[in-house]
C-alpha positions as semicolon CSV with decimal commas, in nm:
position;residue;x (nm);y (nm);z (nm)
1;X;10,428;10,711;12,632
2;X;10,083;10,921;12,594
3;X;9,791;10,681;12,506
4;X;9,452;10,758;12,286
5;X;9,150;10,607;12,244
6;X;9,077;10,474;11,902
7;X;8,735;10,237;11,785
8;X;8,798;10,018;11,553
9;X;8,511;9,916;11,266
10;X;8,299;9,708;11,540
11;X;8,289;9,973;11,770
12;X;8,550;9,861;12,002
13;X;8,778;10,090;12,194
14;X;9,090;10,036;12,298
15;X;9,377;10,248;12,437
16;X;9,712;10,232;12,179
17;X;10,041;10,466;12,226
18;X;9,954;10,790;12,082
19;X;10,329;10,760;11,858
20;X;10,264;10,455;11,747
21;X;10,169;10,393;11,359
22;X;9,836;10,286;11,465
23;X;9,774;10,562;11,669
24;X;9,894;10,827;11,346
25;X;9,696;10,622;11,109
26;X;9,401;10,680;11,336
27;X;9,414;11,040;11,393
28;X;9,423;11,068;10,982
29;X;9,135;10,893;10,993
30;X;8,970;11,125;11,249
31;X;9,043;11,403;11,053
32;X;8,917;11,255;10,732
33;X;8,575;11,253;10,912
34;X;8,610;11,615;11,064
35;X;8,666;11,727;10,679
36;X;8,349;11,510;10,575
37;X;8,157;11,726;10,819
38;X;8,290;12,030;10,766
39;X;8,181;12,017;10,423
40;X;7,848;11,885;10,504
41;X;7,849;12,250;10,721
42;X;7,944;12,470;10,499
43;X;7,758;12,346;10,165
44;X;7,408;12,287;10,115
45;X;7,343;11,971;9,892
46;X;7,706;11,878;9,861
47;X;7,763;11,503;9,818
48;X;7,989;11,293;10,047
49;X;8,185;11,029;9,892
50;X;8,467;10,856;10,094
51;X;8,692;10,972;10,377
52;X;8,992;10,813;10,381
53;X;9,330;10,745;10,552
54;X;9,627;10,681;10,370
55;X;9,988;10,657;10,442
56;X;10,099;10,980;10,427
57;X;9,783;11,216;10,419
58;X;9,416;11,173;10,421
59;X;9,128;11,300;10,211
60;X;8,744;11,330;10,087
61;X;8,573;11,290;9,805
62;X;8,262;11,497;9,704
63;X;8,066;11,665;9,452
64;X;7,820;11,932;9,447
65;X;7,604;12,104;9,170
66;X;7,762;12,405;9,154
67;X;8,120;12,511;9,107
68;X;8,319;12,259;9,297
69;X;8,520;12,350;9,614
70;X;8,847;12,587;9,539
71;X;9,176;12,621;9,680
72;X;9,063;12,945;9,817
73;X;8,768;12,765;10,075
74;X;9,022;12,554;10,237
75;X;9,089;12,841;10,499
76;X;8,716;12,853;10,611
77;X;8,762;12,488;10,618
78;X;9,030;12,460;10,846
79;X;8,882;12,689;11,079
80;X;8,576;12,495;11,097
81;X;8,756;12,185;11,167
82;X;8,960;12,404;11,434
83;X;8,622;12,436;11,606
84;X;8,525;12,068;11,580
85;X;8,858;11,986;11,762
86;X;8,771;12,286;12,009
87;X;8,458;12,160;12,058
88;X;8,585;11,790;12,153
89;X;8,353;11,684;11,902
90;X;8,320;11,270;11,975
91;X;8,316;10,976;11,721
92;X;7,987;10,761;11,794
93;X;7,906;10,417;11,705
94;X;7,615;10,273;11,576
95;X;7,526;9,981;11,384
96;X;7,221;10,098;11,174
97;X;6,974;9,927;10,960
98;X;7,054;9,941;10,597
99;X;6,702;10,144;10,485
100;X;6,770;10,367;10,768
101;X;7,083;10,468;10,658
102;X;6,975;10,483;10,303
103;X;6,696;10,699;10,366
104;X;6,925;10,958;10,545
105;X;7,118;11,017;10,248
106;X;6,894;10,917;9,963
107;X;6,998;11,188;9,754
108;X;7,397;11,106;9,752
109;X;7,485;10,849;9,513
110;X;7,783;10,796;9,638
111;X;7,713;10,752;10,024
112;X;7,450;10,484;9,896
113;X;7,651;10,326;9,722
114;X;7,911;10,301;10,010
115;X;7,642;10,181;10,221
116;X;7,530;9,933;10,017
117;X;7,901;9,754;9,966
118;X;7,951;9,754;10,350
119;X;7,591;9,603;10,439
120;X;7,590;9,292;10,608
121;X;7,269;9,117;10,762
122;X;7,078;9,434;10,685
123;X;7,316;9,667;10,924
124;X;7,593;9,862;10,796
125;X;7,857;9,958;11,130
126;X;7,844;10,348;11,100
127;X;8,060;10,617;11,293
128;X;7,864;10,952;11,318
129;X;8,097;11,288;11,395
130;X;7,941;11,624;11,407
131;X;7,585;11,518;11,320
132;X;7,757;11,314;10,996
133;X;7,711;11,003;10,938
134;X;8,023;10,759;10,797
135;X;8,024;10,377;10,703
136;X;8,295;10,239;10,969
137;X;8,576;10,082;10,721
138;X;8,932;10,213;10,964
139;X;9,022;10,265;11,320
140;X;8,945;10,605;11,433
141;X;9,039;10,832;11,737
142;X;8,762;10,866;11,926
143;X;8,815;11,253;12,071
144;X;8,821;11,564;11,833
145;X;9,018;11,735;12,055
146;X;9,352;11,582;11,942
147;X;9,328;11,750;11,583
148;X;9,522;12,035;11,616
149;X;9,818;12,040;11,400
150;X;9,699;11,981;11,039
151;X;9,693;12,156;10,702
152;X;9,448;12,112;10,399
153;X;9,688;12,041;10,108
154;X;9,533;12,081;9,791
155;X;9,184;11,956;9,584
156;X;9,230;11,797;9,285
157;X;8,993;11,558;9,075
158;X;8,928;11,211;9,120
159;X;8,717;10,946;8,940
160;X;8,452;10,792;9,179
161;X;8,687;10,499;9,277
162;X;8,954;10,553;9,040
163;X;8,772;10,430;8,727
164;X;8,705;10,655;8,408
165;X;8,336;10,589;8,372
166;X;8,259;10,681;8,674
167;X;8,227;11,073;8,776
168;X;8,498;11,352;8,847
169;X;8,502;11,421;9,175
170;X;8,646;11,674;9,401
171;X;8,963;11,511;9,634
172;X;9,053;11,740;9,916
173;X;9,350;11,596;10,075
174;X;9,540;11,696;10,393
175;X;9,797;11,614;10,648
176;X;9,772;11,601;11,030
177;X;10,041;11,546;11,301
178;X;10,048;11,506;11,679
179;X;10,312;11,686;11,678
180;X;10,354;12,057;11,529
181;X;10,692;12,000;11,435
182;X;10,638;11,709;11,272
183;X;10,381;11,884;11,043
184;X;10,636;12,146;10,987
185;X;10,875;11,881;10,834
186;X;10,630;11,701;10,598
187;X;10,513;12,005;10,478
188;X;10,898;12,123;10,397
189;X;10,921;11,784;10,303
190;X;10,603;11,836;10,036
191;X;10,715;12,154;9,907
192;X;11,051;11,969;9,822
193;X;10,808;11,693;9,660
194;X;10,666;11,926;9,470
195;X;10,963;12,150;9,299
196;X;11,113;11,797;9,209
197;X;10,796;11,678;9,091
198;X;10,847;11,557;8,762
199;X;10,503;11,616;8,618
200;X;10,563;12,003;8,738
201;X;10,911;12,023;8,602
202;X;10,801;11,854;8,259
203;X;10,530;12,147;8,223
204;X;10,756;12,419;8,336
205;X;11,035;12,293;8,077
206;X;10,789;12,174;7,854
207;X;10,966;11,839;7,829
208;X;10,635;11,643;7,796
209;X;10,274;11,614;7,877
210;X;9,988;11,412;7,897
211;X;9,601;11,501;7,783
212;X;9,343;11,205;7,858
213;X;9,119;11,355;7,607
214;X;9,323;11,212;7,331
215;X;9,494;10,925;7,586
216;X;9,533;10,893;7,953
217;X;9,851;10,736;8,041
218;X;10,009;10,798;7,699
219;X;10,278;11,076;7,734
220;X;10,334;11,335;7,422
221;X;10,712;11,393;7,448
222;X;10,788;11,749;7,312
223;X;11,102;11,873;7,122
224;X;11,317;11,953;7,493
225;X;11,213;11,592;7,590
226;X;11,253;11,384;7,278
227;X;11,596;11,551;7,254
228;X;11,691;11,401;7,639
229;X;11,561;11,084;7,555
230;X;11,667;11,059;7,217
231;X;12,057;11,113;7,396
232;X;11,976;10,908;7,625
233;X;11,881;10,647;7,427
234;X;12,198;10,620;7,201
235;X;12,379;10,605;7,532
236;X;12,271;10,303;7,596
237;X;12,250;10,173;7,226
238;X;12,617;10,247;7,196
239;X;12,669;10,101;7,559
240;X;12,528;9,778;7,434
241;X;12,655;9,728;7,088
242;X;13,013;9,792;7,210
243;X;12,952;9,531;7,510
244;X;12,818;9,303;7,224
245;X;12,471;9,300;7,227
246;X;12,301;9,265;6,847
247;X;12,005;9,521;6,854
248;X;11,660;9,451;6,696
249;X;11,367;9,594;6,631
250;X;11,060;9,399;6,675
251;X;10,715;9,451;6,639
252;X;10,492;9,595;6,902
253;X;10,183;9,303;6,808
254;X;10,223;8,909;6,832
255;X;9,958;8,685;6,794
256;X;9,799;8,610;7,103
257;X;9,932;8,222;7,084
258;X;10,286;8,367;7,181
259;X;10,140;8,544;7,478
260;X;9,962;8,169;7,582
261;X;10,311;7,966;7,522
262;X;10,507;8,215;7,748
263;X;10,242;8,211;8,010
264;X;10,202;8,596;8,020
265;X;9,846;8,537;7,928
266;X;9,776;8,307;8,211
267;X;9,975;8,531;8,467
268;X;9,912;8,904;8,336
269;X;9,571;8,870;8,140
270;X;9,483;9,184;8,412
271;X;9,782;9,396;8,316
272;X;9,707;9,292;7,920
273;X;9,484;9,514;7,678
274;X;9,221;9,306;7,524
275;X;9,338;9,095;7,196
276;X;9,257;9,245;6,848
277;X;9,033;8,970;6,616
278;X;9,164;9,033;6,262
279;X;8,845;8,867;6,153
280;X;9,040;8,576;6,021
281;X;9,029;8,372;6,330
282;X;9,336;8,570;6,388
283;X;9,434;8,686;6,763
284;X;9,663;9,015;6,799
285;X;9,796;9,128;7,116
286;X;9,962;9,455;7,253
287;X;10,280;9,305;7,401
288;X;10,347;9,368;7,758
289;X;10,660;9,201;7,767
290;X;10,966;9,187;7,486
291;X;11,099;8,838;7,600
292;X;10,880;8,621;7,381
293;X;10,981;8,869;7,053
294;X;11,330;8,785;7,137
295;X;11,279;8,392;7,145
296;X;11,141;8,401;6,815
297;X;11,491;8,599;6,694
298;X;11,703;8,337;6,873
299;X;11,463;8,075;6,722
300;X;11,535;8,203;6,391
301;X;11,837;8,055;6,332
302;X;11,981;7,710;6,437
303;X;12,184;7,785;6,727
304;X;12,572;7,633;6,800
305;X;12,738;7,637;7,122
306;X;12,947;7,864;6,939
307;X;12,698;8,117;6,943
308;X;12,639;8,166;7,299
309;X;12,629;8,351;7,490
310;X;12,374;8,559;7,194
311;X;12,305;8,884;7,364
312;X;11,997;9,085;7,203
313;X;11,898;9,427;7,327
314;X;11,586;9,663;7,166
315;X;11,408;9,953;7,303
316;X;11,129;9,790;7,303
317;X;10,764;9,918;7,307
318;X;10,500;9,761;7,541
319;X;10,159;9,804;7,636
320;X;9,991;9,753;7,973
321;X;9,654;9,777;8,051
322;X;9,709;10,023;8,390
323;X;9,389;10,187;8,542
324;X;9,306;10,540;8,503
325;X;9,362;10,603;8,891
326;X;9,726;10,467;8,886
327;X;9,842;10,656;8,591
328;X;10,104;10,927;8,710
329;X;10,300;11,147;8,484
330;X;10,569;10,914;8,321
331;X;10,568;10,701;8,656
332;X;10,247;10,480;8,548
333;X;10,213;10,483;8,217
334;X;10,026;10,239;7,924
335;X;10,279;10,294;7,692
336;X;10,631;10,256;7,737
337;X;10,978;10,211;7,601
338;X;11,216;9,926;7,772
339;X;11,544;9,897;7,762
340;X;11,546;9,562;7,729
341;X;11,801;9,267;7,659
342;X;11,779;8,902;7,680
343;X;12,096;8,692;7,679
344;X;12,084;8,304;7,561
345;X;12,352;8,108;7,774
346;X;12,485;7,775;7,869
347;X;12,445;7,668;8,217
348;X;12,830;7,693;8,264
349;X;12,816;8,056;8,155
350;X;12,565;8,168;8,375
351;X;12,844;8,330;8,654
352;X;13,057;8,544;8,394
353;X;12,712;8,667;8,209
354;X;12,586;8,777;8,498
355;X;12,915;8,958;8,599
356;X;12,973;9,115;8,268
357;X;12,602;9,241;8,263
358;X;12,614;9,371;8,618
359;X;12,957;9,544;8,503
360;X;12,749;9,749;8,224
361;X;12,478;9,842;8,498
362;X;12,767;9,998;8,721
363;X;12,956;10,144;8,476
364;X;12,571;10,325;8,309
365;X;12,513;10,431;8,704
366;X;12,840;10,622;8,672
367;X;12,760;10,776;8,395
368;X;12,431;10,892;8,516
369;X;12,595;11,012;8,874
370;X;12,344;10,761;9,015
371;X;12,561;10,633;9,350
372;X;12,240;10,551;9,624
373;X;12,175;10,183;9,561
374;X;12,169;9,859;9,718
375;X;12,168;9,510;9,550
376;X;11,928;9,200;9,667
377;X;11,974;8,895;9,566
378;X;11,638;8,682;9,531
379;X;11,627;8,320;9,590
380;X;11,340;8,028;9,588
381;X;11,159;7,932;9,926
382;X;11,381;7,612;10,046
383;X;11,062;7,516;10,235
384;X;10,804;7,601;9,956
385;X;10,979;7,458;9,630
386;X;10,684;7,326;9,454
387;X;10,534;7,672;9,351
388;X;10,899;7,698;9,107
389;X;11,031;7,609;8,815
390;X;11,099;7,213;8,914
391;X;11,463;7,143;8,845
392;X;11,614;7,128;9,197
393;X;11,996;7,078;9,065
394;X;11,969;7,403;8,826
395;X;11,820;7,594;9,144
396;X;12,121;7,516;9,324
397;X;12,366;7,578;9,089
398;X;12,219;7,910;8,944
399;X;12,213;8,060;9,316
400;X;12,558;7,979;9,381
401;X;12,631;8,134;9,036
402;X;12,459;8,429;9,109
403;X;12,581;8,443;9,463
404;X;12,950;8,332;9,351
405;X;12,947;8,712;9,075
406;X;12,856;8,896;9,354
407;X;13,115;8,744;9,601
408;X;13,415;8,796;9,303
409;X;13,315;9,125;9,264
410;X;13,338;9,200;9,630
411;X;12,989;9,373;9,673
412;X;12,744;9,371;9,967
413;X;12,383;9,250;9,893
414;X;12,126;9,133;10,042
415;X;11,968;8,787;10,018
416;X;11,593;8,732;10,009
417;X;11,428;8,445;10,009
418;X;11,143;8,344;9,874
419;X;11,165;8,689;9,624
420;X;11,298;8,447;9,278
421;X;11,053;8,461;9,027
422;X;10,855;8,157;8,966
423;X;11,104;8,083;8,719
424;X;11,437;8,175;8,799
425;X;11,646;8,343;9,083
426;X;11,716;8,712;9,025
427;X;11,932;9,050;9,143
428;X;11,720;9,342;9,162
429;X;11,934;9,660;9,242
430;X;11,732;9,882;9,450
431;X;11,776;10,307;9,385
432;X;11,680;10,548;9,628
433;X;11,480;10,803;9,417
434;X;11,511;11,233;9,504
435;X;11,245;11,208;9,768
436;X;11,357;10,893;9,979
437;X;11,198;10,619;9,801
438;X;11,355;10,270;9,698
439;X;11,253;10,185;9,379
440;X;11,340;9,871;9,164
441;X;11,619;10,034;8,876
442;X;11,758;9,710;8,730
443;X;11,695;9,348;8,701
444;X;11,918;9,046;8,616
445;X;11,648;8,743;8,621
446;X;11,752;8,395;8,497
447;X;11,488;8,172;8,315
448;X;11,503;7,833;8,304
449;X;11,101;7,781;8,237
450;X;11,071;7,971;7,882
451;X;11,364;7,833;7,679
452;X;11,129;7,503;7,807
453;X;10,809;7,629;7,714
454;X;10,934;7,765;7,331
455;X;11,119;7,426;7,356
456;X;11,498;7,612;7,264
457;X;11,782;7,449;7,199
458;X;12,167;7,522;7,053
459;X;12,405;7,236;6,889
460;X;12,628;7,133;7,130
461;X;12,983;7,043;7,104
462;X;12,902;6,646;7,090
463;X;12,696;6,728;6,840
464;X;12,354;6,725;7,035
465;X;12,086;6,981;7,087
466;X;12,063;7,119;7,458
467;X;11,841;7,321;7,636
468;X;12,013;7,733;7,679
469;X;11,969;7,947;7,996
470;X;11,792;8,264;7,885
471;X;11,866;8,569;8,116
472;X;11,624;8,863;8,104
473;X;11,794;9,214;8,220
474;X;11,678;9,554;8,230
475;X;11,980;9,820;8,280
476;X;11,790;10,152;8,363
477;X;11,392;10,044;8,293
478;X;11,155;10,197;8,105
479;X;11,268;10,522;7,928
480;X;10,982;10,690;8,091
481;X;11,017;10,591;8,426
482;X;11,395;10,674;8,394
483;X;11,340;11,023;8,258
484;X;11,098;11,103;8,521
485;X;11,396;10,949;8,810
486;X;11,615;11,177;8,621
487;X;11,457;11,488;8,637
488;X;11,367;11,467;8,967
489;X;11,692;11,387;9,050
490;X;11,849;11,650;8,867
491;X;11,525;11,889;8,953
492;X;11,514;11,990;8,586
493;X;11,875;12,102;8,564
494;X;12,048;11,830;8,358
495;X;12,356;11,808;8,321
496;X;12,540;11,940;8,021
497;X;12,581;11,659;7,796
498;X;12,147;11,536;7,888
499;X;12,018;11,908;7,867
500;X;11,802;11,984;7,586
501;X;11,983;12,266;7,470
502;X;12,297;12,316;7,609
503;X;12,395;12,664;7,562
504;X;12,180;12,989;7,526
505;X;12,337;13,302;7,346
506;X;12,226;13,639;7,367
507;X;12,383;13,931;7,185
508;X;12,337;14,250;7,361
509;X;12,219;14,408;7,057
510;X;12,073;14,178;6,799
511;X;12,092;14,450;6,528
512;X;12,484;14,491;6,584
513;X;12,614;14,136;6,745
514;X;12,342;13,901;6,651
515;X;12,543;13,827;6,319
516;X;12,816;13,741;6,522
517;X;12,579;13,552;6,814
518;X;12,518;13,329;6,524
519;X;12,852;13,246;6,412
520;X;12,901;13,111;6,765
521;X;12,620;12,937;6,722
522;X;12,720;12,756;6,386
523;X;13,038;12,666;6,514
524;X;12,912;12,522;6,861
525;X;12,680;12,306;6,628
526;X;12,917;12,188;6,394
527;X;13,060;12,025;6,721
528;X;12,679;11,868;6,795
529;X;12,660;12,099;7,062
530;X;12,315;12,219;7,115
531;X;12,288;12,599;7,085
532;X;12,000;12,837;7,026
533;X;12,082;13,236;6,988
534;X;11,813;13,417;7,187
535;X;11,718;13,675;6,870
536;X;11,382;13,848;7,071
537;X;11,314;14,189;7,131
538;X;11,325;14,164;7,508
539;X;11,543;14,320;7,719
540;X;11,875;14,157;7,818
541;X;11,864;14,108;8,198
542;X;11,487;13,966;8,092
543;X;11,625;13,699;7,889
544;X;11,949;13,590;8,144
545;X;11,679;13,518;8,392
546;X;11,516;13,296;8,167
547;X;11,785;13,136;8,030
548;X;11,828;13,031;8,440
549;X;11,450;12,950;8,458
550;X;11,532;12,687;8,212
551;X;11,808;12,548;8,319
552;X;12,057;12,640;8,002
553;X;12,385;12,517;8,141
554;X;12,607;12,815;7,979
555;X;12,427;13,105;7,874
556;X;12,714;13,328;7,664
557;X;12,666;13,728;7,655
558;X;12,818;13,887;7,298
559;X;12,844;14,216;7,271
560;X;13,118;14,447;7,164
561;X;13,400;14,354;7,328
562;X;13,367;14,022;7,252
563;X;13,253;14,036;6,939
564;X;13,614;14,296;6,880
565;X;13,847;13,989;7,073
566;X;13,681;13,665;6,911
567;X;13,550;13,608;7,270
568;X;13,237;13,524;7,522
569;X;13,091;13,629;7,856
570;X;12,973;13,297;8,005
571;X;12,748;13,231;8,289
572;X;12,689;12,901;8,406
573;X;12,345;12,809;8,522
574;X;12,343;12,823;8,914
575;X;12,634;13,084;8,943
576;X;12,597;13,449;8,946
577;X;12,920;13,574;8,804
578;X;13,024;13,608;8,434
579;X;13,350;13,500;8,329
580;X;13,524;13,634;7,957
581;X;13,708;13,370;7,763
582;X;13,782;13,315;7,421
583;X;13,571;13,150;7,215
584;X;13,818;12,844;7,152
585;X;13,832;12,814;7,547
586;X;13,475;12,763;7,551
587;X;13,480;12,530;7,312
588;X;13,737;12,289;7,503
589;X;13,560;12,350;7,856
590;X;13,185;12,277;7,734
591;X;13,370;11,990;7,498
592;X;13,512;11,855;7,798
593;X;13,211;11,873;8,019
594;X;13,009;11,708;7,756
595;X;13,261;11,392;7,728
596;X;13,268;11,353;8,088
597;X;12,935;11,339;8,105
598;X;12,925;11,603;8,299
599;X;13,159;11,508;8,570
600;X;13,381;11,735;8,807
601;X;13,734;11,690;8,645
């Protein structure tokens, strides 16, 4: 296998296989610092933030005084960088002393400040490429002439080291291979990444959006997304109540004491937004978390064996304190909606809870045509037990519960051990999102440690209180990180009974068979079927093509032959052709689609 040369951050080189992860990581890094210069060429003045190499891509921050870089300088860039690599341009090492390397870029802000964090002794390691100057922080190739099959993706802004206070700068990122076809298929691979993207589909659809001048990480859902979610959640309301779940509503603030019982404010102060002071000696918190709202609606009531197990489920609002540079779409939010449920058990019901919970999940995955997942089963560290829950016996006997479900059911999982939470063992069920990605959908966690710590109990059947089993369980997450699974999965056309409005009608002429457009209309809503008639003074083929930009399901044609038979002309989105029916056929077929939810019959 081909070997390169690559320095690490002390200036030692060492020959790796050029295929290796190292070795890719290092040529991103390589061309991280061929960017850096390349801007330093072609811009007077500009300031060099960092150069970095990440897992998929690299890129550099800078700023400058004037208009910040476009799209449209990338090409000069490129070709600059082509000349670097042509060149052979070689990294050097140099371990330089601190005011030195200050002086040399006393003007950049950033590149100080860089240099300052990495000083040690009064020396800060630096690699130097094309007359620029970097502080060493990754392993680098050493020869330009290996950079040869790259692309300059995109710029976009970035605050100096992900925090708002700091300033917007300009992130050019890129991608780099050894190989030219392997560039080829991550950038086919990207362009896929972005027409499922659902931040671009939510725009295009106008299903949502996000403005941090009025709130970063707190999403605006518009009429065509508050009518997906709003379906979606009385799916899962209905789901619940008929597998007998009572559904609350709690509020979204608890006083701060809560947060110190359950341990969330020991654990998660980070993720937490700072309490409010009511100026009563008063502490009010955000909630991150629902479970402590629904201990204090099991704690409500005295409790019987009788009652258990007590199943509550909300969609339940929390709050977490995420920074400005992790916020994505409806990925990484601050606000969100869980679908939530906590079930209060006896130890002996642990095994059929589980099952009948994990039954709901499976039979919500149908429903959602969501087949690509795996389960894992999460157990304690036998070797490490002290940093659990300490009740060995219950360990034991919740595991073999949990294991014992999975087992009846006849399912393959995986175990992992040393995964349990700190309280209680767990199932995560793993989803493989549009792109590729495994990604945590649902959770089935058993708690011994807060039914302890809010000291529960129920009346048993010799009359004496005991201790329940609470089990936390999540069936499709947050309603914002579901929709934006959804629509990638679905790239923006959902299916029939999820879309946002369901069937488009255009008469050909509104003055002579818009009347009877919207008698179509009436009766498809009488039925809750979500139709619009498409009344504008456009031309017709103009609005089919939009109906199909936005992913209508049916779009029905009326004119006069149709109108003259009680009929429709219906194209369904995806499909060329127009089919006639009546308008009592339609009604049955989209009827039918809609209560399968959208299933091939």
């Amino acid at each position: 296998m081909p070997q390169v040369a690559v320095m690490s951050p002390n200036g030692e080189v060492e020959k790796i296989d050029r295929d290796s992860q190292a070795g890719l990581e290092a040529l991103r890094a390589l061309s991280a610092l061929l960017l850096k210069a390349a801007l330093h060429q072609q811009f007077d003045g500009i300031r060099l933030g960092a150069a970095v190499a990440e897992d998929d891509q690299f890129y550099v921050d800078s700023d400058k005084d004037e208009q910040q870089v476009s799209a449209d300088e990338l090409a000069s860039l490129e070709a600059t960088i082509k000349q670097f690599a042509k060149d052979d341009v070689k990294v050097e090492f140099a371990q330089v002393k601190v005011e030195d390397a200050l002086a040399e870029v006393k003007d950049d802000p950033f590149s100080t400040e860089l240099i300052n964090e990495h000083a040690q002794d009064g020396l800060v390691a630096m690699y130097e490429v094309a007359g620029v100057k970097s502080v060493a922080t990754q392993p680098v190739l050493v020869y330009g002439n290996v950079v040869k099959n790259y692309q300059l993706l995109s710029v976009a802004g970035a605050y100096w080291k992900g925090m708002s206070s700091n300033p917007m700068l300009q992130r050019i990122y890129g991608t780099v291979f050894f190989k030219k076809d392997n560039l080829e298929a991550d950038l086919k691979a990207r362009q896929e990444a972005r027409e499922r993207d659902h931040r671009v589909i939510g725009n295009q659809l106008d299903l949502f959006f996000v403005d941090p001048k009025v709130g970063a990480g707190l999403p605006y859902w518009m009429p065509k997304g508050a009518t997906i979610r709003r379906v979606i959640e009385r799916y899962i309301i209905d789901k619940e109540v008929a597998d007998d779940y009572e559904h609350v509503y709690t509020p979204v603030l608890m006083n701060l004491d809560a947060y110190k019982t359950s341990g969330h404010w020991d654990h998660y102060r980070e993720d937490m937004f700072p309490p409010m002071d009511m100026g009563d000696g008063e502490l009010l918190e955000l909630r991150p978390m629902n479970c402590p709202s629904h201990i204090q609606v099991y704690k409500h009531h005295i409790r019987s064996y009788r009652d258990l197990p007590l199943r509550i489920a909300e969609l339940g609002m929390m709050h977490r304190y995420e920074k400005s540079g992790a916020l994505s779409g409806l990925q990484r939010v601050r606000e969100m909606t869980l679908n939530d449920g906590h079930t209060f058990v006896t130890l002996d019901q642990i095994q059929d809870e589980f099952a009948k919970i994990l039954k709901l999940i499976m039979d919500v995955y149908k429903d959602f045509d969501i087949t690509d997942y795996t389960f894992r089963l999460s157990y304690r560290d036998p070797k490490n037990t002290e940093k659990y829950f300490a009740n060995d016996e219950m360990w034991e006997q919740a595991q073999n519960m949990l294991k014992g479900a999975m087992d009846d059911l006849g399912l393959d999982y995986y175990e992992a051990e040393g995964e349990a939470a700190f309280y209680g063992p767990k199932l995560d069920i793993q989803t493989k999102t549009a792109l590729g990605n495994e990604e945590t959908m649902s959770t089935i966690q058993l708690d011994f440690m807060l039914p302890e710590k809010f000291d529960l109990h129920y009346v048993g059947e010799d009359g004496q209180q005991h201790r329940p089993v609470m089990i936390h369980r999540g069936v499709v997450g947050t309603m914002e990180r579901f929709m934006a699974y959804l629509t990638e999965i679905y790239k923006g056309a959902f299916p029939t009974w999820l879309a946002p409005q369901q069937v488009n009608i255009i008469p050909v002429s509104d003055d002579r068979h818009g009347e009877y457009a919207d008698q179509v209309a009436k009766e498809l809503k009488h039925l809750n079927i979500r139709a619009k008639v498409d009344h504008r003074n456009e031309k017709m083929g103009y609005k089919i093509r939009e109906s199909q930009t936005q992913k209508v399901p049916y779009t029905l044609v009326v004119g006069d032959d149709e109108m003259a038979n009680g009929a429709v002309s219906v194209r369904k989105y995806g499909e060329q052709e127009q089919n006639g029916m009546s308008k009592d056929d339609f009604l049955k077929l989209i009827q039918a689609d809609i209560a399968s939810y959208s299933r091939e019959n």
